[in-house]
mmCIF file of C-alpha atoms and ligand atoms in Angstrom:
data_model
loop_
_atom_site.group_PDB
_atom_site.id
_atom_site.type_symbol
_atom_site.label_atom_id
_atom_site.label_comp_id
_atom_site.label_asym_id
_atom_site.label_seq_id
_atom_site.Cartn_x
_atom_site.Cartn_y
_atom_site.Cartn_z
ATOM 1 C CA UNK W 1494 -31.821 -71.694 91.166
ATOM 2 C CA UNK W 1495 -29.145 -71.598 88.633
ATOM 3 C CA UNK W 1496 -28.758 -71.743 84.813
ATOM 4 C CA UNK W 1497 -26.489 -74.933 83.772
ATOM 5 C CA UNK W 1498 -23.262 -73.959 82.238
ATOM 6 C CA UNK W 1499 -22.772 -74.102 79.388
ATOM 7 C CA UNK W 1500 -25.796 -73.421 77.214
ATOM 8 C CA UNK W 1501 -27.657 -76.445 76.175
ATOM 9 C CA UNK W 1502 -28.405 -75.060 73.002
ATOM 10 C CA UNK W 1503 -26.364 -72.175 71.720
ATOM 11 C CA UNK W 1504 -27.614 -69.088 69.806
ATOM 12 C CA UNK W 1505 -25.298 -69.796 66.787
ATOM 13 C CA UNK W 1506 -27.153 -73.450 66.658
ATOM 14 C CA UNK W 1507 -30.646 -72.429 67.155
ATOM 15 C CA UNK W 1508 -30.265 -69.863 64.331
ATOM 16 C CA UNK W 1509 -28.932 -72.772 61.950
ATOM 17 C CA UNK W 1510 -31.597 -74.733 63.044
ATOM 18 C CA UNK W 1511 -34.343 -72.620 62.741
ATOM 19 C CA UNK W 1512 -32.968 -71.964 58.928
ATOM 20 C CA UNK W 1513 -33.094 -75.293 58.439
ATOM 21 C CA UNK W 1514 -37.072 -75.810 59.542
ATOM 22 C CA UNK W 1515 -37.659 -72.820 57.430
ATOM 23 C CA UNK W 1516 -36.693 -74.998 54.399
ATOM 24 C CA UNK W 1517 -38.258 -77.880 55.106
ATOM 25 C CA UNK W 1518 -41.543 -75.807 55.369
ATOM 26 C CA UNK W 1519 -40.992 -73.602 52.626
ATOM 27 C CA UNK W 1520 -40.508 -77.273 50.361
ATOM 28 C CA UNK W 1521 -44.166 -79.263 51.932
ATOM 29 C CA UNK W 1522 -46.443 -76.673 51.540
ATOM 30 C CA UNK W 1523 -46.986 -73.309 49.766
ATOM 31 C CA UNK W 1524 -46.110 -70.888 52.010
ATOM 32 C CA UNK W 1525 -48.071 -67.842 50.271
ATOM 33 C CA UNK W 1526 -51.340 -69.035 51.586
ATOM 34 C CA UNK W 1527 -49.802 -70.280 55.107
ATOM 35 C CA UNK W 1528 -51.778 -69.271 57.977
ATOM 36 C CA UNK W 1529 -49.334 -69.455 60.937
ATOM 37 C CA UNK W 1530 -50.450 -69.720 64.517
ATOM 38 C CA UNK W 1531 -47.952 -68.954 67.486
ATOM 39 C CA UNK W 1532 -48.624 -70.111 70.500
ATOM 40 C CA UNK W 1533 -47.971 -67.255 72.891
ATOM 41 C CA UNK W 1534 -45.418 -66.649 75.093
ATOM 42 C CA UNK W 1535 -42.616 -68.712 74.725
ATOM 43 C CA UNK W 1536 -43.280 -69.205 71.097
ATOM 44 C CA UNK W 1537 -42.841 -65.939 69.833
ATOM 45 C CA UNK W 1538 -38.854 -65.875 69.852
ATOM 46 C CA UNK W 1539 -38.570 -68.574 67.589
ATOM 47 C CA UNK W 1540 -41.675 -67.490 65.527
ATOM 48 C CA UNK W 1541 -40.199 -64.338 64.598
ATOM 49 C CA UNK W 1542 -36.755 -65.984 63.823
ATOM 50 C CA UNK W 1543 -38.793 -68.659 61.653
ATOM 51 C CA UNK W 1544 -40.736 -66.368 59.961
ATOM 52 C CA UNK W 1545 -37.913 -64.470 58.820
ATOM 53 C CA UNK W 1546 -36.542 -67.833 56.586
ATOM 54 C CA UNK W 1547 -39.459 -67.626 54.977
ATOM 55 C CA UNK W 1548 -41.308 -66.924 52.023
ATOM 56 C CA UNK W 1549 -44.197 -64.200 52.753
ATOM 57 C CA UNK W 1550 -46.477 -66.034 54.454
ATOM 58 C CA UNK W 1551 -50.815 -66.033 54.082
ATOM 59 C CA UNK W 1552 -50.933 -64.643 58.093
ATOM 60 C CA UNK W 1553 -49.521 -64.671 61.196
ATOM 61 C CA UNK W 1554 -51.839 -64.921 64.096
ATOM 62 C CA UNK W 1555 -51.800 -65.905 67.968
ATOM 63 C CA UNK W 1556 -53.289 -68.101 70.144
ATOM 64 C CA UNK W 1557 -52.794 -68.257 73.847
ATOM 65 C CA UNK W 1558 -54.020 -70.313 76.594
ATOM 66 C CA UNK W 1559 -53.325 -71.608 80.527
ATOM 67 C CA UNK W 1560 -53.291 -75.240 81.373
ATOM 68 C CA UNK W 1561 -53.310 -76.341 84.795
ATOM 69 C CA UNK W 1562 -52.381 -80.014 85.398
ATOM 70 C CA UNK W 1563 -52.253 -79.695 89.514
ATOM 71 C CA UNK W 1564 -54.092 -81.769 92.208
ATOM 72 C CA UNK W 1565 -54.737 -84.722 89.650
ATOM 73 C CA UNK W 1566 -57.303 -82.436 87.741
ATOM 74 C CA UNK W 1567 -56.378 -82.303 84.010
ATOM 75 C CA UNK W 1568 -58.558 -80.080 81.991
ATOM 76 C CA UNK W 1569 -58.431 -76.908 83.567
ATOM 77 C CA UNK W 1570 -58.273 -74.678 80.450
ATOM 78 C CA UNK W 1571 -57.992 -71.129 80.263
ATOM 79 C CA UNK W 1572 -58.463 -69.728 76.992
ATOM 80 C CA UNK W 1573 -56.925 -66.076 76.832
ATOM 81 C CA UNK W 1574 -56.869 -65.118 72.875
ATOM 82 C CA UNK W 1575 -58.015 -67.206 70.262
ATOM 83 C CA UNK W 1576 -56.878 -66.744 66.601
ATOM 84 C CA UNK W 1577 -59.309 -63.713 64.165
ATOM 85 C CA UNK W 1578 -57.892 -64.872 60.858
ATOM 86 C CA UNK W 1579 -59.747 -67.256 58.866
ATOM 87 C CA UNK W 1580 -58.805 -70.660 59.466
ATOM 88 C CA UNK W 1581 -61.646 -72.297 57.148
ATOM 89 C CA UNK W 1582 -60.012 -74.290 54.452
ATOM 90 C CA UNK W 1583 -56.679 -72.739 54.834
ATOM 91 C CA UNK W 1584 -53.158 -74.731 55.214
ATOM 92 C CA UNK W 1585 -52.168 -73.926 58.610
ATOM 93 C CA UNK W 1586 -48.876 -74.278 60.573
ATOM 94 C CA UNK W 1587 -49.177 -73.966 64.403
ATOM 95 C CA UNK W 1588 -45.753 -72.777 66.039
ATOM 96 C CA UNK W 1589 -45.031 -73.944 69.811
ATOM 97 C CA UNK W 1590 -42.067 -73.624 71.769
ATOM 98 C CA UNK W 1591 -42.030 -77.070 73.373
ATOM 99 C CA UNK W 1592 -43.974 -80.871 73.452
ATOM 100 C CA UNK W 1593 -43.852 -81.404 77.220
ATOM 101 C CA UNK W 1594 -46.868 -83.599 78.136
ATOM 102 C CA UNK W 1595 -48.581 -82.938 74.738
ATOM 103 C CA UNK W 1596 -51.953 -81.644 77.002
ATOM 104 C CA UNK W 1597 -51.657 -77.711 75.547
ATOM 105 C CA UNK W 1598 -50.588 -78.560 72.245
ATOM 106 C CA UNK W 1599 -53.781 -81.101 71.772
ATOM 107 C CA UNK W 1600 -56.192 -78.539 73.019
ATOM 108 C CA UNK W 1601 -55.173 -76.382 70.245
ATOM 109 C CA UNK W 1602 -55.073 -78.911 67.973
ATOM 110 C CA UNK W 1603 -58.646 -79.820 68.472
ATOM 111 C CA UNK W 1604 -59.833 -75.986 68.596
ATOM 112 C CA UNK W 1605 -58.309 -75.663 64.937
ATOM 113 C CA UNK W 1606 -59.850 -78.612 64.082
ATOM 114 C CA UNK W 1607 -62.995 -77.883 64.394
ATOM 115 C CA UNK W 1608 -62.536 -74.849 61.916
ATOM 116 C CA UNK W 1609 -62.402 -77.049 59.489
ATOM 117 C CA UNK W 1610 -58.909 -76.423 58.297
ATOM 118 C CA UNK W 1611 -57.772 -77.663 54.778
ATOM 119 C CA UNK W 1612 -54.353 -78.838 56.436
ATOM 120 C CA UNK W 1613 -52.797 -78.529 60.305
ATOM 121 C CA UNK W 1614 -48.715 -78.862 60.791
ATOM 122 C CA UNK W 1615 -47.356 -78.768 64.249
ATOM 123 C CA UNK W 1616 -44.005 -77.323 64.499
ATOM 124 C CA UNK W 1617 -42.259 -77.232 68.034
ATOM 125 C CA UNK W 1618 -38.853 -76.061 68.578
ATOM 126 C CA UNK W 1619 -38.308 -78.530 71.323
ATOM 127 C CA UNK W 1620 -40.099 -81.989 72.124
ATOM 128 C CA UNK W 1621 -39.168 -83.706 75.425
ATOM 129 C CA UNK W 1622 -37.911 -87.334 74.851
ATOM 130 C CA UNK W 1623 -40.646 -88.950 77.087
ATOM 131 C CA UNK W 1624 -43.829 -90.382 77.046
ATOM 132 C CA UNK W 1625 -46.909 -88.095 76.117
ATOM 133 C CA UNK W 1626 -49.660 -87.990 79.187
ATOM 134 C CA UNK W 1627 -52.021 -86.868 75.931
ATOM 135 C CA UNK W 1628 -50.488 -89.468 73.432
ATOM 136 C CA UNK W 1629 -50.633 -89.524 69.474
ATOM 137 C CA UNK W 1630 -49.439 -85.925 69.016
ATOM 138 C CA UNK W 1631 -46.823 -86.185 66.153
ATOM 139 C CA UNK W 1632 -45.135 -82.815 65.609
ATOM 140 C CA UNK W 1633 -44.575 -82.491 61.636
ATOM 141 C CA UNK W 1634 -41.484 -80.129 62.405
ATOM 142 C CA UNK W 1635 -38.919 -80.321 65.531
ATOM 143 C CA UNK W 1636 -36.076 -78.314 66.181
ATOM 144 C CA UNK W 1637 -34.318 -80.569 68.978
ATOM 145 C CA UNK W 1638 -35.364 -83.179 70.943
ATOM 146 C CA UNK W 1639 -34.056 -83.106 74.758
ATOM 147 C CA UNK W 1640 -34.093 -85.303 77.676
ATOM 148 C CA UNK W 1641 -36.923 -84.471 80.155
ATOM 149 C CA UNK W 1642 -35.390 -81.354 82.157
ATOM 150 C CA UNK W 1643 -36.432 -77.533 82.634
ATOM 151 C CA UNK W 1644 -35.055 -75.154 80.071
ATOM 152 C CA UNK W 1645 -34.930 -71.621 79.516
ATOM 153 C CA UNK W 1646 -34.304 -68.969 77.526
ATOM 154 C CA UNK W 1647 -35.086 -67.974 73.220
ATOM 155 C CA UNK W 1648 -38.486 -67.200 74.331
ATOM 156 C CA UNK W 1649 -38.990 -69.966 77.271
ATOM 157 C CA UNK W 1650 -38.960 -68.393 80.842
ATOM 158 C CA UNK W 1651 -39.838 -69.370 84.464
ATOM 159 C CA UNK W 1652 -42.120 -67.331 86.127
ATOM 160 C CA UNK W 1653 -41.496 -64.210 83.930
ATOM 161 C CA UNK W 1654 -37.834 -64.338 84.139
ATOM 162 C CA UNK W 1655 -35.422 -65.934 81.359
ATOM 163 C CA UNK W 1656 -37.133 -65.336 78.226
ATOM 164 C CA UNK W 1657 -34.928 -62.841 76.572
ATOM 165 C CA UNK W 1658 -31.805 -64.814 76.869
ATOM 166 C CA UNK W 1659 -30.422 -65.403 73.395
ATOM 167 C CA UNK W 1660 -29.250 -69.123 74.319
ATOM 168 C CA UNK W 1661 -31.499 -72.482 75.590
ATOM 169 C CA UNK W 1662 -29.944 -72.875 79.191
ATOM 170 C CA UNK W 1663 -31.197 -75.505 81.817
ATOM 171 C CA UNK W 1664 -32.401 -74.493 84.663
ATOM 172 C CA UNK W 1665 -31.416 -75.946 87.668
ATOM 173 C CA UNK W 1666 -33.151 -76.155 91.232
ATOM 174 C CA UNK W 1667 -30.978 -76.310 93.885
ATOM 175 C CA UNK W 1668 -31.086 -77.533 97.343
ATOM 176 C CA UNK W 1669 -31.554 -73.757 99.229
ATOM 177 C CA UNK W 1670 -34.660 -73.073 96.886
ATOM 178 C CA UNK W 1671 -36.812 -75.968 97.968
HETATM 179 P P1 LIG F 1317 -47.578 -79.453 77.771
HETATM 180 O O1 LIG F 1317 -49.013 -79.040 77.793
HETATM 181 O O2 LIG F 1317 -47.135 -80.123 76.497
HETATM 182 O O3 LIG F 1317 -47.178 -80.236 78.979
HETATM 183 O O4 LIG F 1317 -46.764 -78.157 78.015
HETATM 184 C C1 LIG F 1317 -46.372 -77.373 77.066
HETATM 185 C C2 LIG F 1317 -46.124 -76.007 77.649
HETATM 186 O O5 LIG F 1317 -45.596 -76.056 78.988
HETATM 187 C C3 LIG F 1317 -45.082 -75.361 76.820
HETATM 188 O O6 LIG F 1317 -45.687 -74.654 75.770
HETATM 189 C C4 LIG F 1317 -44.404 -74.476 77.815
HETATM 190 O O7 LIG F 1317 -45.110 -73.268 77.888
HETATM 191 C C5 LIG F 1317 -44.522 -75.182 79.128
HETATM 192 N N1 LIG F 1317 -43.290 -75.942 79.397
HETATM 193 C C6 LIG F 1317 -43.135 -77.289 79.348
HETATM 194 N N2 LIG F 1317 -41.868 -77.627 79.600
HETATM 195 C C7 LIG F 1317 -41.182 -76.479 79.807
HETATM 196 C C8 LIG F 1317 -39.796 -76.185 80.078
HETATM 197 O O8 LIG F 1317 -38.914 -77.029 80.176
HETATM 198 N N3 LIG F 1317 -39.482 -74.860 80.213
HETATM 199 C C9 LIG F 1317 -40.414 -73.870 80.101
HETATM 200 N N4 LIG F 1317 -39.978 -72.624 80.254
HETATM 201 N N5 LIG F 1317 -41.708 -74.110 79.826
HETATM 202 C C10 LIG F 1317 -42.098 -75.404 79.678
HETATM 203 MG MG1 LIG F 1318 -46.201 -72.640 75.797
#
């Protein structure tokens, strides 16, 4: 297993990026009564960086959760911590580190739906250009969109490993690993 030289995304891009999202929030929706929601792990690196472009925001809370999609079996949820703040009536802008098959995202999106939110906007910092095995998940903010291959690094790791590395690298499985 090897990370793909170079970087696919660079440090010195994601930062402009994640500026950039910042602003586009900061202009849709008043940010002072913003209840973010980060969707924990691989979230949290670009949460932080996000949160820093922006205005003081209502709260910052967590939500975290296991999906298993082996042996044909979709649905296997594991709910680990759920979000304390007050989601009734309140704009809220979930955070997720990347739109794969859409199946984790839409669980979330359901759970804060039913807590009667006054608004929901999905920001990811990556969505995977292919189709959706849960489709009609629209993400209202996207930092890149990538072909369908397993990255690492700004937050994103495999098995543990990779999530402190300040750049998005690919992560390539060679023949001695299989
Ligand atoms: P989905 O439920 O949309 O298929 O999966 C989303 C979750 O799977 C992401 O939040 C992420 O945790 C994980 N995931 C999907 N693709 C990748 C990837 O390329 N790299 C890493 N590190 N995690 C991924
Ligand atoms: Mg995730």
């Amino acid at each position: 297993m090897r990370l793909r030289q170079p970087p696919l995304i660079p440090y010195t891009s994601i930062t402009r990026r994640v500026q950039e999202l910042a602003d586009q929030i900061s202009s849709d929706v008043s940010v002072a009564s913003l209840q973010v929601i980060v969707v924990l792990k691989g979230a949290v690196f670009f949460a932080v960086d996000l949160l820093k472009y922006l205005p003081p925001v209502g709260s910052v809370d967590f939500f975290k959760i296991s999906t298993y999609i082996g042996n044909k079996s979709r649905g296997k949820v594991d709910v680990q911590y759920l979000p304390t703040d007050i989601i009734n009536a309140k704009d809220v802008l979930l955070v997720e580190d990347i739109l794969d098959t859409g199946y984790t995202t839409s669980f979330i999106l359901d759970w804060l739906s039913k807590h009667s939110p006054q608004s929901i906007r999905l920001c990811v910092l990556i969505e995977k250009m292919k189709p959706r095995v849960v489709s009609g998940i629209k993400a209202d903010y996207v930092g890149y969109r990538i072909e369908d291959e397993f990255v690492v690094g700004y937050g994103m790791d495999f098995n543990g490993m990779y999530r402190n590395l300040r750049d998005i690298y690919v992560l390539e499985v060679g023949n001695e690993d299989v």
